[in-house]
């Protein structure tokens, strides 16, 4: 069996993307959320990054801090919405979310050897937790 040479010098990232931030724009009943981030620290990349895995999950507006921590820590088991994003960009806009809902967003980086850990979750949709702007249109 021949091993891919790239695999010999690479592992899944040991760190998550840094400084995940969100900017929401609300128009009527629709929320679009632009997520921006920086790549994991160079030492934590452990090879050439191939993609980012961006995940989001709607949560109850009345969720407690414990509920939020539970959803974030177990998001993969809760069937989150997700998109795989190219490493050529460091942002992505999630479109068509419910303007009245609250969401948790997180991101992980991958190499050919696998996916690294997810970032801390960012809470979107409550005052003081993200940048929300209303748009008339």
Short mmCIF file of C-alpha atoms in Angstrom, two decimals:
data_model
loop_
_atom_site.label_atom_id
_atom_site.label_comp_id
_atom_site.label_asym_id
_atom_site.label_seq_id
_atom_site.Cartn_x
_atom_site.Cartn_y
_atom_site.Cartn_z
CA UNK A 1 0.00 0.00 0.00
CA UNK A 2 1.40 3.37 -1.00
CA UNK A 3 0.91 6.27 1.35
CA UNK A 4 0.09 9.69 0.07
CA UNK A 5 3.20 11.82 0.68
CA UNK A 6 1.03 14.70 1.90
CA UNK A 7 -0.44 12.46 4.61
CA UNK A 8 3.04 11.68 5.99
CA UNK A 9 3.67 15.31 6.94
CA UNK A 10 0.21 16.29 7.99
CA UNK A 11 -2.32 15.74 10.76
CA UNK A 12 -5.71 17.17 11.60
CA UNK A 13 -5.38 20.70 12.99
CA UNK A 14 -4.83 20.87 16.74
CA UNK A 15 -6.46 24.29 17.06
CA UNK A 16 -9.66 25.88 15.84
CA UNK A 17 -10.07 28.95 13.62
CA UNK A 18 -9.63 32.14 15.62
CA UNK A 19 -11.76 35.24 16.15
CA UNK A 20 -15.06 33.94 14.77
CA UNK A 21 -17.38 36.93 14.54
CA UNK A 22 -20.82 37.51 13.09
CA UNK A 23 -22.66 40.40 11.48
CA UNK A 24 -26.43 40.07 11.08
CA UNK A 25 -28.64 41.95 8.66
CA UNK A 26 -32.39 41.63 9.16
CA UNK A 27 -34.85 42.41 6.41
CA UNK A 28 -38.46 41.72 7.33
CA UNK A 29 -38.63 38.19 8.70
CA UNK A 30 -35.26 37.10 7.27
CA UNK A 31 -31.85 37.23 8.92
CA UNK A 32 -28.61 36.90 6.92
CA UNK A 33 -25.50 36.31 9.03
CA UNK A 34 -22.01 36.97 7.70
CA UNK A 35 -19.45 34.93 9.62
CA UNK A 36 -15.77 35.93 9.54
CA UNK A 37 -12.74 34.19 11.05
CA UNK A 38 -8.98 33.81 10.95
CA UNK A 39 -7.14 30.56 10.26
CA UNK A 40 -5.85 28.57 13.21
CA UNK A 41 -2.44 29.62 14.49
CA UNK A 42 0.25 28.34 12.10
CA UNK A 43 1.64 25.84 14.62
CA UNK A 44 -1.87 24.43 15.15
CA UNK A 45 -2.58 23.94 11.43
CA UNK A 46 -0.34 20.85 11.18
CA UNK A 47 -0.45 20.85 7.39
CA UNK A 48 -2.11 22.68 4.54
CA UNK A 49 -5.70 23.61 5.35
CA UNK A 50 -8.18 22.22 2.84
CA UNK A 51 -11.54 23.54 4.10
CA UNK A 52 -13.58 25.01 6.92
CA UNK A 53 -16.67 23.35 8.39
CA UNK A 54 -19.16 26.05 9.44
CA UNK A 55 -22.10 24.84 11.54
CA UNK A 56 -25.15 26.59 13.01
CA UNK A 57 -28.10 25.51 15.09
CA UNK A 58 -31.28 27.30 16.11
CA UNK A 59 -31.89 27.38 19.86
CA UNK A 60 -34.73 28.57 22.06
CA UNK A 61 -34.66 32.30 22.80
CA UNK A 62 -35.25 31.40 26.46
CA UNK A 63 -32.33 28.90 26.61
CA UNK A 64 -30.29 29.07 29.81
CA UNK A 65 -26.49 29.33 29.82
CA UNK A 66 -26.37 25.62 30.70
CA UNK A 67 -28.64 24.77 27.74
CA UNK A 68 -26.49 26.87 25.40
CA UNK A 69 -23.31 25.16 26.63
CA UNK A 70 -24.95 21.75 26.15
CA UNK A 71 -26.10 22.52 22.60
CA UNK A 72 -22.71 23.95 21.65
CA UNK A 73 -20.78 21.04 23.17
CA UNK A 74 -23.00 18.44 21.53
CA UNK A 75 -23.93 20.24 18.31
CA UNK A 76 -22.72 17.45 16.01
CA UNK A 77 -25.26 15.08 17.58
CA UNK A 78 -28.08 17.64 17.12
CA UNK A 79 -28.11 17.68 13.31
CA UNK A 80 -26.82 21.23 12.77
CA UNK A 81 -27.04 23.02 9.47
CA UNK A 82 -23.58 23.15 7.93
CA UNK A 83 -21.55 24.20 4.94
CA UNK A 84 -18.01 23.37 3.87
CA UNK A 85 -16.15 26.56 2.93
CA UNK A 86 -13.01 26.89 0.82
CA UNK A 87 -9.83 28.07 2.50
CA UNK A 88 -9.58 30.72 -0.23
CA UNK A 89 -12.01 32.83 1.83
CA UNK A 90 -12.33 33.70 5.51
CA UNK A 91 -16.03 34.55 5.57
CA UNK A 92 -19.38 33.12 4.60
CA UNK A 93 -22.92 34.50 4.66
CA UNK A 94 -25.65 32.23 5.97
CA UNK A 95 -28.83 33.41 4.24
CA UNK A 96 -32.51 32.95 4.96
CA UNK A 97 -32.48 32.42 8.72
CA UNK A 98 -35.52 33.34 10.78
CA UNK A 99 -35.10 36.92 12.04
CA UNK A 100 -36.90 36.12 15.31
CA UNK A 101 -34.73 33.12 16.16
CA UNK A 102 -31.47 32.70 18.06
CA UNK A 103 -28.60 30.65 16.64
CA UNK A 104 -25.29 29.19 17.74
CA UNK A 105 -22.49 29.27 15.16
CA UNK A 106 -19.10 27.50 15.24
CA UNK A 107 -16.32 26.59 12.84
CA UNK A 108 -13.50 24.04 12.43
CA UNK A 109 -10.60 23.75 9.99
CA UNK A 110 -9.55 20.61 8.12
CA UNK A 111 -6.47 19.21 6.41
CA UNK A 112 -6.32 16.08 4.23
CA UNK A 113 -5.75 14.16 7.48
CA UNK A 114 -9.02 15.24 9.10
CA UNK A 115 -10.99 17.94 10.88
CA UNK A 116 -9.66 19.81 13.89
CA UNK A 117 -11.57 21.03 16.94
CA UNK A 118 -14.45 23.46 16.65
CA UNK A 119 -14.23 27.03 17.85
CA UNK A 120 -16.26 28.27 20.77
CA UNK A 121 -19.83 28.98 19.72
CA UNK A 122 -20.96 32.49 18.89
CA UNK A 123 -24.52 33.38 19.89
CA UNK A 124 -26.46 35.23 17.17
CA UNK A 125 -29.79 36.93 17.65
CA UNK A 126 -29.84 38.35 21.18
CA UNK A 127 -29.02 41.97 21.90
CA UNK A 128 -25.41 42.37 22.94
CA UNK A 129 -24.30 39.01 21.53
CA UNK A 130 -23.78 39.82 17.86
CA UNK A 131 -23.91 42.74 15.52
CA UNK A 132 -27.52 42.96 14.37
CA UNK A 133 -28.64 45.59 11.92
CA UNK A 134 -32.11 46.06 10.49
CA UNK A 135 -32.54 46.77 6.82
CA UNK A 136 -35.66 48.21 5.29
CA UNK A 137 -36.20 46.52 2.03
#
